[in-house]
JSON list of C-alpha atoms in Angstrom, two decimals:
[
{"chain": "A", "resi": 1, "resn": "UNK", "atom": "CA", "xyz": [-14.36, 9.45, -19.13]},
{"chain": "A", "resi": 2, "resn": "UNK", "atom": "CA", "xyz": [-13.42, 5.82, -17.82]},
{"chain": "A", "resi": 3, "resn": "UNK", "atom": "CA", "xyz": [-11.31, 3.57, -19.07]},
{"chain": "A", "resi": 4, "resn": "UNK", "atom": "CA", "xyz": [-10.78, -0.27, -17.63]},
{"chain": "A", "resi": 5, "resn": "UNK", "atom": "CA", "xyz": [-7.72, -2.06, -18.07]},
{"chain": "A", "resi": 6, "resn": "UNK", "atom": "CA", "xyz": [-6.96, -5.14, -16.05]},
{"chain": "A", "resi": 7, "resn": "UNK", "atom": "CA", "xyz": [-3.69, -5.57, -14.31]},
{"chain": "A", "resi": 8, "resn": "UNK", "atom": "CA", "xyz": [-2.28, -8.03, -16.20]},
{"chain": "A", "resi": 9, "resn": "UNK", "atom": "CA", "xyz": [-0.95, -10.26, -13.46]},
{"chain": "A", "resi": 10, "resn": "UNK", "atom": "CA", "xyz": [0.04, -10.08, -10.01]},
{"chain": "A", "resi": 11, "resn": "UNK", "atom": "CA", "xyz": [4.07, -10.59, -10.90]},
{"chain": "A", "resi": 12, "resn": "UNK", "atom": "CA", "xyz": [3.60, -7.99, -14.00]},
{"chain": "A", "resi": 13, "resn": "UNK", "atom": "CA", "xyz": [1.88, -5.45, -11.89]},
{"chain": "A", "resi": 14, "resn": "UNK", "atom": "CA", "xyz": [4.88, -5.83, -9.01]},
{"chain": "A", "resi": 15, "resn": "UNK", "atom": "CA", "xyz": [7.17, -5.42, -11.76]},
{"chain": "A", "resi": 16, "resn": "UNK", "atom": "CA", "xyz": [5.79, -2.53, -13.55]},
{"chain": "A", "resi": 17, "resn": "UNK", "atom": "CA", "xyz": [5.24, -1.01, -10.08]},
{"chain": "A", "resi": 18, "resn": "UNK", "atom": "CA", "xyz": [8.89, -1.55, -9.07]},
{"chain": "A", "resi": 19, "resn": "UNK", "atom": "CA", "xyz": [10.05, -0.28, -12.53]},
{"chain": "A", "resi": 20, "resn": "UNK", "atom": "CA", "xyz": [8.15, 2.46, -12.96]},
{"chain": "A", "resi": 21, "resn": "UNK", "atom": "CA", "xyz": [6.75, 3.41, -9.86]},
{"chain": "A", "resi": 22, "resn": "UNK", "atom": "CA", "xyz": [3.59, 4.85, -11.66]},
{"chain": "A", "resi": 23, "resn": "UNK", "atom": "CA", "xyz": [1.07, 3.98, -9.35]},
{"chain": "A", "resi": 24, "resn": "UNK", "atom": "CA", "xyz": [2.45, 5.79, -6.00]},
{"chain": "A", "resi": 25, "resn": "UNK", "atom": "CA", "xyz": [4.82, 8.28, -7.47]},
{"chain": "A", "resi": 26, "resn": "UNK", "atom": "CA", "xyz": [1.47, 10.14, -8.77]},
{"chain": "A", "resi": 27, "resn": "UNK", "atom": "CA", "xyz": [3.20, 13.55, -7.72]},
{"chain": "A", "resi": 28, "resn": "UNK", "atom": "CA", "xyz": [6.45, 14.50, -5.52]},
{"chain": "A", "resi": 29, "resn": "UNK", "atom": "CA", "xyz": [3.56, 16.00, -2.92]},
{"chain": "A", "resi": 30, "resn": "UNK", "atom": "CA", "xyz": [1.02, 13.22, -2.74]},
{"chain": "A", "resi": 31, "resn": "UNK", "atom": "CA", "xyz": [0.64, 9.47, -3.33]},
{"chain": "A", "resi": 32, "resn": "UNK", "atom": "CA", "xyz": [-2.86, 7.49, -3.40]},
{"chain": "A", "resi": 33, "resn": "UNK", "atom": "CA", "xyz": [-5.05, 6.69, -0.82]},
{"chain": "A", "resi": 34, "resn": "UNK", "atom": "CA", "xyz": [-6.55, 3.32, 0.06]},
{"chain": "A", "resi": 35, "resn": "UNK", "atom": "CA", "xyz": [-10.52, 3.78, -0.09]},
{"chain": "A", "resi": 36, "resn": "UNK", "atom": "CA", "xyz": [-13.63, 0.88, 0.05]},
{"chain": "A", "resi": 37, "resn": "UNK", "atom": "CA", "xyz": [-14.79, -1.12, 3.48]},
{"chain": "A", "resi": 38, "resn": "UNK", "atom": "CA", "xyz": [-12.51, -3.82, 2.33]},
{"chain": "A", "resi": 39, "resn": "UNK", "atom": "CA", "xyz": [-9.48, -1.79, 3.18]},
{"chain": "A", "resi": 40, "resn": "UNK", "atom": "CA", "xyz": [-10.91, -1.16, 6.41]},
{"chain": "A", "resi": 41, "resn": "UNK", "atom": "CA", "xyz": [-11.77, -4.53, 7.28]},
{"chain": "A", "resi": 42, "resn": "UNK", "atom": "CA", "xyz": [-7.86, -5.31, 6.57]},
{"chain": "A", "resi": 43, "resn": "UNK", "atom": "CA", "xyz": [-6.49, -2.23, 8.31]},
{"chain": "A", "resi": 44, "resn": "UNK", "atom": "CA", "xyz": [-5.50, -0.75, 5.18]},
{"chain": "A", "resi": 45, "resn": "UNK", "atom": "CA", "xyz": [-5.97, 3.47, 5.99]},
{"chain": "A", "resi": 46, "resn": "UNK", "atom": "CA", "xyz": [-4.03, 6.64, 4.73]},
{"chain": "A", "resi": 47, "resn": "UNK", "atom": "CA", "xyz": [-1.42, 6.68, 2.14]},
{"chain": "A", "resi": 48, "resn": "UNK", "atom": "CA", "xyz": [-1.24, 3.97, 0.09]},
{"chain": "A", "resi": 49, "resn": "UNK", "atom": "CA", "xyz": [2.56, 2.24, 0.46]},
{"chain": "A", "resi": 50, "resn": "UNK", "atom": "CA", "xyz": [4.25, 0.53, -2.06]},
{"chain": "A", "resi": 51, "resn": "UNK", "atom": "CA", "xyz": [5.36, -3.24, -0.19]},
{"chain": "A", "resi": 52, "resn": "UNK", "atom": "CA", "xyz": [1.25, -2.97, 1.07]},
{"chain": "A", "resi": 53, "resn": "UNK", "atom": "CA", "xyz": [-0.12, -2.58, -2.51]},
{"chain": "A", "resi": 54, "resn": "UNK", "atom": "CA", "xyz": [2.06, -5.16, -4.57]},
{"chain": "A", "resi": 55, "resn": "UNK", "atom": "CA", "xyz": [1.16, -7.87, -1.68]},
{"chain": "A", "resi": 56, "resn": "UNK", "atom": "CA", "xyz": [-2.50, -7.10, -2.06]},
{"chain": "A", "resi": 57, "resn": "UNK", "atom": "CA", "xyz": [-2.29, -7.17, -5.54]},
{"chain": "A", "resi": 58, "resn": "UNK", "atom": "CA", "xyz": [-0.50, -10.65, -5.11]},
{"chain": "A", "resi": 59, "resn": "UNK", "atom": "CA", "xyz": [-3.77, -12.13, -2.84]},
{"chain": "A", "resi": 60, "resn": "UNK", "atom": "CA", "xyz": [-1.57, -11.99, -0.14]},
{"chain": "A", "resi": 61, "resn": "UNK", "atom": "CA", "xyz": [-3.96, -10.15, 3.01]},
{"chain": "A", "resi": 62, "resn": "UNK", "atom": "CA", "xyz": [-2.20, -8.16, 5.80]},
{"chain": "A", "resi": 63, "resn": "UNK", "atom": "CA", "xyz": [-3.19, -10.49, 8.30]},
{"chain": "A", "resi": 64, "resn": "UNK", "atom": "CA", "xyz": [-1.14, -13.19, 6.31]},
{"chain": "A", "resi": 65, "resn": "UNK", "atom": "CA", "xyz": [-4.13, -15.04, 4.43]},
{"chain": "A", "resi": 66, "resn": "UNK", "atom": "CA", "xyz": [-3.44, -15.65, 0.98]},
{"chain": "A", "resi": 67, "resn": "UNK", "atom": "CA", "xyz": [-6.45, -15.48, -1.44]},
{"chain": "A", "resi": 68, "resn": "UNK", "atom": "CA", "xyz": [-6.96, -17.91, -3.73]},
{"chain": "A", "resi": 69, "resn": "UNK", "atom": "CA", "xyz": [-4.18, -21.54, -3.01]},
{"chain": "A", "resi": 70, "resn": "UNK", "atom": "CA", "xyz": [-0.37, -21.39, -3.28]},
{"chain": "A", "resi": 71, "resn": "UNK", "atom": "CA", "xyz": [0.78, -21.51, -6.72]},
{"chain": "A", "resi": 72, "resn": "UNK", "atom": "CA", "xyz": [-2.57, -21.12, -8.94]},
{"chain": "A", "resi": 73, "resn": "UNK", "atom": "CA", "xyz": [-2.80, -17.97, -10.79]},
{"chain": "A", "resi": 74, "resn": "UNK", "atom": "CA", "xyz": [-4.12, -14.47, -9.00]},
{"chain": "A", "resi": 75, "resn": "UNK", "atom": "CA", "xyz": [-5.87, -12.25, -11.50]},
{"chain": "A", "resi": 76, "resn": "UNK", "atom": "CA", "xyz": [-4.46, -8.73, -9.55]},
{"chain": "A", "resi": 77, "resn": "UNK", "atom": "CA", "xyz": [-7.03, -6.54, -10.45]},
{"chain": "A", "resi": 78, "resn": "UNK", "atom": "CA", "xyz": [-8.82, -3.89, -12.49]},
{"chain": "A", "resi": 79, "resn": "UNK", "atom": "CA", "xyz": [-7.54, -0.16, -12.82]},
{"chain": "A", "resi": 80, "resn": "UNK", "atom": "CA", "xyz": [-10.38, 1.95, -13.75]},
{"chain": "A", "resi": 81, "resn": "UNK", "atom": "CA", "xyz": [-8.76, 5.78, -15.19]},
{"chain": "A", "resi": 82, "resn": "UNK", "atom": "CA", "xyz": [-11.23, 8.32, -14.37]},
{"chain": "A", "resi": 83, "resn": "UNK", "atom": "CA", "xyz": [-10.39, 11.19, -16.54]},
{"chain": "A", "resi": 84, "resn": "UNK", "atom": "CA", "xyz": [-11.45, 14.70, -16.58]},
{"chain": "A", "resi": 85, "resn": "UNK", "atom": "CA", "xyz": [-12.52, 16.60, -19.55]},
{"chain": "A", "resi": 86, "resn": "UNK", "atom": "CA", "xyz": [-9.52, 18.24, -20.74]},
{"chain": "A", "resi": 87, "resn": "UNK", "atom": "CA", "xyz": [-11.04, 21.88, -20.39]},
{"chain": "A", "resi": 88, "resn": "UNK", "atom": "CA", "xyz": [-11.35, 20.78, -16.43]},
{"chain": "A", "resi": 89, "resn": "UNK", "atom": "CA", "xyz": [-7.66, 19.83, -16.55]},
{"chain": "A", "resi": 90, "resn": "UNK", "atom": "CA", "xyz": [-6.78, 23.28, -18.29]},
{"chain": "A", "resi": 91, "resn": "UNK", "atom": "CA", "xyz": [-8.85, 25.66, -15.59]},
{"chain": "A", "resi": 92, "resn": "UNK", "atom": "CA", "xyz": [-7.78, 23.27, -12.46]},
{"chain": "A", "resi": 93, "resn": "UNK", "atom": "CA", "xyz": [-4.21, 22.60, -13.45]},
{"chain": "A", "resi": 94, "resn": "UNK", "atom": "CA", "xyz": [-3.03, 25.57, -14.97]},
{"chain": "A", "resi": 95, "resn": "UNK", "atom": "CA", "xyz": [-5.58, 27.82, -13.54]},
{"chain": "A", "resi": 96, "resn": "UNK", "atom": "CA", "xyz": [-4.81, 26.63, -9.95]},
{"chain": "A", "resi": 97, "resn": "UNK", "atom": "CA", "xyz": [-8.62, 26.02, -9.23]},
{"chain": "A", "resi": 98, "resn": "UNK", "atom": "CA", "xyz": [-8.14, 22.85, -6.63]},
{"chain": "A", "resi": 99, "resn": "UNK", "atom": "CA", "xyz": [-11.97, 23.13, -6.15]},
{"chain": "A", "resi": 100, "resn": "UNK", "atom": "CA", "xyz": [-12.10, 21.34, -9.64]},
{"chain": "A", "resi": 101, "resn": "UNK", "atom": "CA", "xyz": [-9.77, 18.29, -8.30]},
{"chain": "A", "resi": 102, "resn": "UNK", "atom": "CA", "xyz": [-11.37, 17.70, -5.27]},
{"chain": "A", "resi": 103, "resn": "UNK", "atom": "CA", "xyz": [-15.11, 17.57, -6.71]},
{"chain": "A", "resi": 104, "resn": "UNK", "atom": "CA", "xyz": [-13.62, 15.38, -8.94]},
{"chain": "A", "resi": 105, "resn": "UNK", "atom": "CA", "xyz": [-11.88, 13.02, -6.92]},
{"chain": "A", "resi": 106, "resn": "UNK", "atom": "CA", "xyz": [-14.70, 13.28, -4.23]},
{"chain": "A", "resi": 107, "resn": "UNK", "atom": "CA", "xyz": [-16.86, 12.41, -7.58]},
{"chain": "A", "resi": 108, "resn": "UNK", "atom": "CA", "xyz": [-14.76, 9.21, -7.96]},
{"chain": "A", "resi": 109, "resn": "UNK", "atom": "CA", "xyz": [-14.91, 7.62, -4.33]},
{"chain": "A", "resi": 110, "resn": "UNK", "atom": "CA", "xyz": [-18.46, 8.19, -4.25]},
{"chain": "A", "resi": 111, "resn": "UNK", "atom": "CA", "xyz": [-18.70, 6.07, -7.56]},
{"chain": "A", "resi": 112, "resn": "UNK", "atom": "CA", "xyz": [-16.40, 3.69, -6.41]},
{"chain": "A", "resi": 113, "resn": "UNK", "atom": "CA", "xyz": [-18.14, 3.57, -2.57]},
{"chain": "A", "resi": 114, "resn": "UNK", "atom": "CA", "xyz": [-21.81, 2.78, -5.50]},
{"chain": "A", "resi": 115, "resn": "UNK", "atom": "CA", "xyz": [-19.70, 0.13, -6.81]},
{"chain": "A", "resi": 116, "resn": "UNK", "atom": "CA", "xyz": [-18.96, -1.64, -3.65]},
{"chain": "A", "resi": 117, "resn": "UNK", "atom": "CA", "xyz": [-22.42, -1.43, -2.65]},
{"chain": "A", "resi": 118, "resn": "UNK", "atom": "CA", "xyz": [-24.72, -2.67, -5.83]},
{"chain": "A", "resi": 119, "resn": "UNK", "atom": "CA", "xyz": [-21.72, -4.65, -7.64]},
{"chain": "A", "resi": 120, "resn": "UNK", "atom": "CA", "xyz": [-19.28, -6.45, -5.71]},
{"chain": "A", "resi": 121, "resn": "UNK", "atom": "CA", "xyz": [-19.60, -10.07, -5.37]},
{"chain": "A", "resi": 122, "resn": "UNK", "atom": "CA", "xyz": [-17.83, -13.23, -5.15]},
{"chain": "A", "resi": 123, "resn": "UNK", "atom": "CA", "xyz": [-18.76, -17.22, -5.33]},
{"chain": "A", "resi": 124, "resn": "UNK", "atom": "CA", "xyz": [-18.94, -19.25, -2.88]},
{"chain": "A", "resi": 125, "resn": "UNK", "atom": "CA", "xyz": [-20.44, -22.44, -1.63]},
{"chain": "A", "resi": 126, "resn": "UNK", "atom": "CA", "xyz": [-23.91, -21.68, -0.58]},
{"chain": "A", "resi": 127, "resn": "UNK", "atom": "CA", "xyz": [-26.32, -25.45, 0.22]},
{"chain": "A", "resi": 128, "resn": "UNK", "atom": "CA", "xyz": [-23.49, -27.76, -1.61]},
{"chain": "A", "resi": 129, "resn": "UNK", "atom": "CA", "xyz": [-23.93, -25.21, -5.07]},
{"chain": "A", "resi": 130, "resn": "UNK", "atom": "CA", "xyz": [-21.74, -22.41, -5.81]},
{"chain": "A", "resi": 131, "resn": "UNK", "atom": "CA", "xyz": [-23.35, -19.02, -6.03]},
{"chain": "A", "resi": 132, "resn": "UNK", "atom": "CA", "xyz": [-22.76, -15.76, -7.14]},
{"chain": "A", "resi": 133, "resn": "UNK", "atom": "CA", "xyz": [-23.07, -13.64, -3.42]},
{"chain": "A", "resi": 134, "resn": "UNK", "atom": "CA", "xyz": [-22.62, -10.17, -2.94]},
{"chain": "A", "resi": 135, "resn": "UNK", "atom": "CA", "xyz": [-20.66, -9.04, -0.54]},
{"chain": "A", "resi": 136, "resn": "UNK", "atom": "CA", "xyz": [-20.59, -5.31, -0.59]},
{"chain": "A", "resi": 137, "resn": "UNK", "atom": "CA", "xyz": [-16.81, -4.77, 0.09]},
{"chain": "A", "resi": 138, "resn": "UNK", "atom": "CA", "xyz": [-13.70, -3.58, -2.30]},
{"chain": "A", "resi": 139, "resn": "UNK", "atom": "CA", "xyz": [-9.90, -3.22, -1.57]},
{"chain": "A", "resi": 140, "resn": "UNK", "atom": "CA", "xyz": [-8.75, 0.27, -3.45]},
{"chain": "A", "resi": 141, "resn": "UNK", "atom": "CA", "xyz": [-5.97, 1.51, -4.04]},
{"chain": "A", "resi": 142, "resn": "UNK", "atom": "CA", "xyz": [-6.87, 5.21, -5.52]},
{"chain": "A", "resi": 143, "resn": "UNK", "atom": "CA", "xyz": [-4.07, 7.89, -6.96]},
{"chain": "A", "resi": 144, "resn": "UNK", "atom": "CA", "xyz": [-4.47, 10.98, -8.37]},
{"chain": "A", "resi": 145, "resn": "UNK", "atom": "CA", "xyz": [-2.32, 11.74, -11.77]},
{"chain": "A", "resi": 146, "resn": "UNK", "atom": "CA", "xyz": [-1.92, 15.82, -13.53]},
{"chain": "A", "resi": 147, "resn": "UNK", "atom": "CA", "xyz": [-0.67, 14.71, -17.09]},
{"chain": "A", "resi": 148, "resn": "UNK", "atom": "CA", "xyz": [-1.18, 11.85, -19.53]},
{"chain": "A", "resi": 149, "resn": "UNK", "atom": "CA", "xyz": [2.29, 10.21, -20.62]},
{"chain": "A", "resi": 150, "resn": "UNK", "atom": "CA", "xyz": [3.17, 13.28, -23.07]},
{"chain": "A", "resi": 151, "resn": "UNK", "atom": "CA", "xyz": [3.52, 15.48, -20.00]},
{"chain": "A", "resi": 152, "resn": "UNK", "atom": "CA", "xyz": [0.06, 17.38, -20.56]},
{"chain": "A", "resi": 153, "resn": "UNK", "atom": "CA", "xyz": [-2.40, 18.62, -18.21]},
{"chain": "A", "resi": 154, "resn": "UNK", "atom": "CA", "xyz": [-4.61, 15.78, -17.76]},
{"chain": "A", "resi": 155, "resn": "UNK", "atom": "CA", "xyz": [-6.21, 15.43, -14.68]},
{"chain": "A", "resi": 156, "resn": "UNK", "atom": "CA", "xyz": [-7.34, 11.64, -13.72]},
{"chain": "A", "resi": 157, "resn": "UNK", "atom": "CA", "xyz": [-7.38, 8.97, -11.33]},
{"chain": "A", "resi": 158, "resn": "UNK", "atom": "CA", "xyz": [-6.47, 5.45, -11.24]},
{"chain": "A", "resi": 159, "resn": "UNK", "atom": "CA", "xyz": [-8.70, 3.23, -8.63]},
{"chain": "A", "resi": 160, "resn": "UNK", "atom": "CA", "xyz": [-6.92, 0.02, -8.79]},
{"chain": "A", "resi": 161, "resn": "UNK", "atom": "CA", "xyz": [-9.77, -2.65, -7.18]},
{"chain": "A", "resi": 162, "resn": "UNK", "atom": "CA", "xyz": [-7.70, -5.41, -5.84]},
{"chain": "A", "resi": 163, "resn": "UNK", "atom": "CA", "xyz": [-9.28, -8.59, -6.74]},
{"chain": "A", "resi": 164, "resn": "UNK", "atom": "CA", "xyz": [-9.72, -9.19, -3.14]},
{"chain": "A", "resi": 165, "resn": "UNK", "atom": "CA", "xyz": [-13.51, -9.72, -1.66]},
{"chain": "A", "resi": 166, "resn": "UNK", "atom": "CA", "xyz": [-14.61, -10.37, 2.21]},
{"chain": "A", "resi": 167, "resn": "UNK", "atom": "CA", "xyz": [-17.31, -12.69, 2.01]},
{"chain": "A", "resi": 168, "resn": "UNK", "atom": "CA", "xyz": [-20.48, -12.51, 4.05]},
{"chain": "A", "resi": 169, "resn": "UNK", "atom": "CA", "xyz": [-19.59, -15.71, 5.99]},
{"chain": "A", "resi": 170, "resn": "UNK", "atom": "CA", "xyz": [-15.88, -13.33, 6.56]},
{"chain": "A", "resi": 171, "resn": "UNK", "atom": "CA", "xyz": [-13.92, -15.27, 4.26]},
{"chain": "A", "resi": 172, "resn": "UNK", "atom": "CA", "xyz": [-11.61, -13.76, 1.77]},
{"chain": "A", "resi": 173, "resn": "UNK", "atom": "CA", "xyz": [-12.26, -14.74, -1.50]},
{"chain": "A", "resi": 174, "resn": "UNK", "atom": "CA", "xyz": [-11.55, -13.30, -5.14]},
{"chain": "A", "resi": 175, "resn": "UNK", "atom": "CA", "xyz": [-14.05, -10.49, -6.72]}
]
């Protein structure tokens, strides 16, 4: 199942993040991953870390661009919740079949790696009109969760697309 849920704003998502730490704390073993050619193109690679995340969630680029101009509003992003069924959850979780998890998360970046490819755009200035371009790039941060907030098995992952976008004339611009 997916769900979509926006992140509310940049400043609400750093706060929730530094409050609850729900995003990264995933498990005491692992924390999320960044995934998508966008986080290549910035350098993002490995383990997602917390100061990286809430600055790209922000706008604000590792290479010290800032998306979007000082002081108008940053729509953060999108977390889509891909959630097993809950008889998945049951054999991987408490039967200890890891198989299960990784088909499923390997499931996930391949849908998120379809996304990138056939949906991501932005709009830019193309012959003095703006236009809808795609640009085949997406900033991800992606973390794996094993119960829902009532402390059941409930295998799922968040994919939290930045709204961050590289342009194809290499410009950073909002999804």
């Amino acid at each position: 199942m997916l769900s979509v849920a926006n992140v509310r704003s940049a400043g609400g998502a750093a706060n929730y993040f530094a409050n609850d730490n729900y995003y990264t704390k995933a498990d005491a073993d692992r924390s999320g991953i960044w995934v998508g050619r966008g986080a290549e193109r910035l350098g993002l690679s490995g383990t997602v870390e917390a100061k990286a995340f809430e600055a790209i969630l922000r706008g604000e680029l590792p290479n010290g661009e800032r998306i979007g101009h000082q002081g108008q509003y940053h729509r953060a992003g999108t977390d889509l919740t891909f959630s097993m069924p809950k008889s998945w959850s049951l054999i991987a979780l408490v039967g200890g079949d890891n198989r299960i998890i990784d088909a499923y998360r390997d499931a996930v970046k391949e849908t998120i790696h379809w996304a990138e490819k056939n949906l991501a755009e932005t709009r830019m200035e193309v012959n003095g009109r703006e236009k809808v371009v795609p640009t085949g790039n997406l900033v991800v941060g992606l973390f794996q969760h094993d119960t829902n907030r009532n402390q059941e098995p409930n295998a799922h992952f968040h994919a939290v697309v930045a709204n961050v976008t590289q342009g194809p004339d290499g410009k950073w611009r909002a999804l």
